PDB file of C-alpha atoms in Angstrom:
ATOM      1  CA  MET E   1     198.779  48.625 136.773  1.00  0.00           C
ATOM      2  CA  SER E   2     196.442  46.838 134.749  1.00  0.00           C
ATOM      3  CA  GLY E   3     193.203  48.425 135.690  1.00  0.00           C
ATOM      4  CA  PHE E   4     190.973  50.863 134.590  1.00  0.00           C
ATOM      5  CA  LEU E   5     187.526  51.885 135.094  1.00  0.00           C
ATOM      6  CA  THR E   6     184.482  51.870 132.436  1.00  0.00           C
ATOM      7  CA  THR E   7     180.212  52.757 132.744  1.00  0.00           C
ATOM      8  CA  HIS E   8     177.212  52.183 131.195  1.00  0.00           C
ATOM      9  CA  VAL E   9     174.247  54.213 131.736  1.00  0.00           C
ATOM     10  CA  LEU E  10     170.828  53.257 131.168  1.00  0.00           C
ATOM     11  CA  ASP E  11     167.171  55.219 130.969  1.00  0.00           C
ATOM     12  CA  THR E  12     165.137  52.874 132.738  1.00  0.00           C
ATOM     13  CA  ALA E  13     161.992  54.900 131.699  1.00  0.00           C
ATOM     14  CA  ARG E  14     162.419  54.367 128.172  1.00  0.00           C
ATOM     15  CA  GLY E  15     164.197  51.497 127.702  1.00  0.00           C
ATOM     16  CA  TYR E  16     167.348  52.795 126.097  1.00  0.00           C
ATOM     17  CA  PRO E  17     170.929  53.445 126.576  1.00  0.00           C
ATOM     18  CA  ALA E  18     171.134  57.010 127.531  1.00  0.00           C
ATOM     19  CA  ALA E  19     173.044  58.636 124.997  1.00  0.00           C
ATOM     20  CA  GLY E  20     174.314  62.234 125.445  1.00  0.00           C
ATOM     21  CA  LEU E  21     174.901  62.390 129.223  1.00  0.00           C
ATOM     22  CA  LYS E  22     177.630  64.380 130.103  1.00  0.00           C
ATOM     23  CA  ILE E  23     179.841  62.579 133.307  1.00  0.00           C
ATOM     24  CA  ASP E  24     182.771  64.063 135.270  1.00  0.00           C
ATOM     25  CA  LEU E  25     185.581  61.640 136.962  1.00  0.00           C
ATOM     26  CA  TYR E  26     186.741  63.605 139.891  1.00  0.00           C
ATOM     27  CA  ARG E  27     189.973  61.758 142.089  1.00  0.00           C
ATOM     28  CA  ILE E  28     189.174  62.158 145.463  1.00  0.00           C
ATOM     29  CA  ASN E  29     192.048  63.190 148.522  1.00  0.00           C
ATOM     30  CA  GLY E  30     190.984  63.899 151.581  1.00  0.00           C
ATOM     31  CA  ASP E  31     188.810  67.187 151.223  1.00  0.00           C
ATOM     32  CA  ALA E  32     190.583  67.983 147.541  1.00  0.00           C
ATOM     33  CA  ARG E  33     188.666  67.218 144.436  1.00  0.00           C
ATOM     34  CA  GLU E  34     190.785  66.642 141.156  1.00  0.00           C
ATOM     35  CA  HIS E  35     189.381  66.426 138.081  1.00  0.00           C
ATOM     36  CA  VAL E  36     190.384  63.890 135.683  1.00  0.00           C
ATOM     37  CA  ILE E  37     188.021  64.029 132.909  1.00  0.00           C
ATOM     38  CA  ARG E  38     184.999  64.986 131.248  1.00  0.00           C
ATOM     39  CA  LEU E  39     183.380  62.516 128.710  1.00  0.00           C
ATOM     40  CA  GLU E  40     179.652  61.760 126.752  1.00  0.00           C
ATOM     41  CA  THR E  41     178.040  59.039 126.108  1.00  0.00           C
ATOM     42  CA  ASN E  42     177.662  57.408 123.055  1.00  0.00           C
ATOM     43  CA  ALA E  43     174.359  55.514 121.407  1.00  0.00           C
ATOM     44  CA  ASP E  44     174.964  52.919 123.445  1.00  0.00           C
ATOM     45  CA  GLY E  45     175.346  54.744 126.803  1.00  0.00           C
ATOM     46  CA  ARG E  46     178.873  54.016 127.158  1.00  0.00           C
ATOM     47  CA  THR E  47     181.949  56.110 126.733  1.00  0.00           C
ATOM     48  CA  ASP E  48     183.853  55.608 123.522  1.00  0.00           C
ATOM     49  CA  GLN E  49     187.023  55.462 125.797  1.00  0.00           C
ATOM     50  CA  GLN E  50     187.523  54.033 129.457  1.00  0.00           C
ATOM     51  CA  ILE E  51     187.083  56.342 131.915  1.00  0.00           C
ATOM     52  CA  LEU E  52     189.930  55.730 133.628  1.00  0.00           C
ATOM     53  CA  PRO E  53     192.429  53.567 131.513  1.00  0.00           C
ATOM     54  CA  ALA E  54     195.161  51.346 132.356  1.00  0.00           C
ATOM     55  CA  SER E  55     197.878  54.243 131.785  1.00  0.00           C
ATOM     56  CA  GLN E  56     196.233  56.305 134.363  1.00  0.00           C
ATOM     57  CA  PHE E  57     194.503  54.028 136.588  1.00  0.00           C
ATOM     58  CA  GLU E  58     195.348  54.809 140.594  1.00  0.00           C
ATOM     59  CA  LEU E  59     194.175  53.159 143.847  1.00  0.00           C
ATOM     60  CA  GLY E  60     192.168  55.771 145.758  1.00  0.00           C
ATOM     61  CA  GLN E  61     188.888  57.309 145.876  1.00  0.00           C
ATOM     62  CA  TYR E  62     186.911  58.428 143.165  1.00  0.00           C
ATOM     63  CA  GLU E  63     183.553  60.431 142.134  1.00  0.00           C
ATOM     64  CA  LEU E  64     182.191  59.843 139.254  1.00  0.00           C
ATOM     65  CA  VAL E  65     179.508  63.017 138.112  1.00  0.00           C
ATOM     66  CA  PHE E  66     176.340  62.357 135.991  1.00  0.00           C
ATOM     67  CA  HIS E  67     174.595  64.923 134.736  1.00  0.00           C
ATOM     68  CA  ALA E  68     171.221  63.382 134.562  1.00  0.00           C
ATOM     69  CA  GLY E  69     168.979  66.825 135.055  1.00  0.00           C
ATOM     70  CA  GLU E  70     170.717  68.228 131.371  1.00  0.00           C
ATOM     71  CA  TYR E  71     170.064  64.403 129.869  1.00  0.00           C
ATOM     72  CA  LEU E  72     166.280  64.586 131.017  1.00  0.00           C
ATOM     73  CA  LEU E  73     165.959  68.016 130.054  1.00  0.00           C
ATOM     74  CA  ALA E  74     166.970  66.933 126.315  1.00  0.00           C
ATOM     75  CA  THR E  75     164.763  63.607 126.295  1.00  0.00           C
ATOM     76  CA  GLY E  76     162.040  65.835 127.591  1.00  0.00           C
ATOM     77  CA  GLN E  77     161.667  63.917 131.135  1.00  0.00           C
ATOM     78  CA  ALA E  78     162.878  66.748 133.531  1.00  0.00           C
ATOM     79  CA  GLY E  79     159.137  67.524 135.001  1.00  0.00           C
ATOM     80  CA  PRO E  80     158.736  70.719 136.433  1.00  0.00           C
ATOM     81  CA  GLU E  81     161.776  72.705 137.926  1.00  0.00           C
ATOM     82  CA  PRO E  82     163.268  72.704 140.249  1.00  0.00           C
ATOM     83  CA  LYS E  83     164.230  69.206 138.877  1.00  0.00           C
ATOM     84  CA  PHE E  84     164.054  66.191 141.334  1.00  0.00           C
ATOM     85  CA  LEU E  85     167.355  64.751 140.244  1.00  0.00           C
ATOM     86  CA  ASP E  86     169.815  67.343 138.116  1.00  0.00           C
ATOM     87  CA  VAL E  87     173.493  65.945 138.975  1.00  0.00           C
ATOM     88  CA  ILE E  88     174.460  62.402 140.274  1.00  0.00           C
ATOM     89  CA  PRO E  89     177.454  62.287 142.124  1.00  0.00           C
ATOM     90  CA  ILE E  90     178.828  58.723 142.965  1.00  0.00           C
ATOM     91  CA  ARG E  91     181.495  58.635 145.208  1.00  0.00           C
ATOM     92  CA  PHE E  92     183.325  55.018 145.281  1.00  0.00           C
ATOM     93  CA  GLY E  93     186.794  53.580 146.144  1.00  0.00           C
ATOM     94  CA  MET E  94     189.529  51.310 144.156  1.00  0.00           C
ATOM     95  CA  ALA E  95     191.318  49.299 146.221  1.00  0.00           C
ATOM     96  CA  LEU E  96     192.559  46.417 143.850  1.00  0.00           C
ATOM     97  CA  ASN E  97     194.104  46.528 140.479  1.00  0.00           C
ATOM     98  CA  ASP E  98     191.552  45.095 138.795  1.00  0.00           C
ATOM     99  CA  HIS E  99     188.412  46.483 136.144  1.00  0.00           C
ATOM    100  CA  TYR E 100     186.214  48.929 138.051  1.00  0.00           C
ATOM    101  CA  HIS E 101     182.269  48.869 136.210  1.00  0.00           C
ATOM    102  CA  VAL E 102     179.897  51.593 138.148  1.00  0.00           C
ATOM    103  CA  PRO E 103     176.793  51.983 135.726  1.00  0.00           C
ATOM    104  CA  LEU E 104     173.759  53.631 136.617  1.00  0.00           C
ATOM    105  CA  LEU E 105     170.082  53.038 136.030  1.00  0.00           C
ATOM    106  CA  LEU E 106     168.535  56.220 135.686  1.00  0.00           C
ATOM    107  CA  SER E 107     164.720  57.071 135.489  1.00  0.00           C
ATOM    108  CA  PRO E 108     163.148  60.914 135.970  1.00  0.00           C
ATOM    109  CA  TYR E 109     162.728  60.390 140.003  1.00  0.00           C
ATOM    110  CA  GLY E 110     165.319  57.770 140.558  1.00  0.00           C
ATOM    111  CA  TYR E 111     168.507  55.968 139.940  1.00  0.00           C
ATOM    112  CA  SER E 112     170.765  52.687 141.114  1.00  0.00           C
ATOM    113  CA  THR E 113     174.328  52.030 140.976  1.00  0.00           C
ATOM    114  CA  TYR E 114     176.717  48.883 141.898  1.00  0.00           C
ATOM    115  CA  ARG E 115     179.736  47.235 140.604  1.00  0.00           C
ATOM    116  CA  GLY E 116     179.410  45.526 137.594  1.00  0.00           C
ATOM    117  CA  SER E 117     181.574  43.471 135.760  1.00  0.00           C
TER     118      SER E 117
END
């Protein structure tokens, strides 16, 4: 397989990459979630390595879990408790042997994602 998975997290409220945001990847099989890896974004809002490199790439359903609440708290943007955004799960399928890029545009009260390039 030559597919792989990456992300890029941008803090749209501050206009900067979201550095230091923890991300977990899970492989989904029916009702089971298998933890694959935990990474953290660097100063550019990306992970230092591919989230799922070609050597570990498998077609199927996955979930990226972005720990936004911790990041927003660390950057002084969390707001009152309970936080409006805390853990952001994004479940998606990888059906092609290709590069999948799942970015996150984040602010304290909203987020969006898409399949990037």
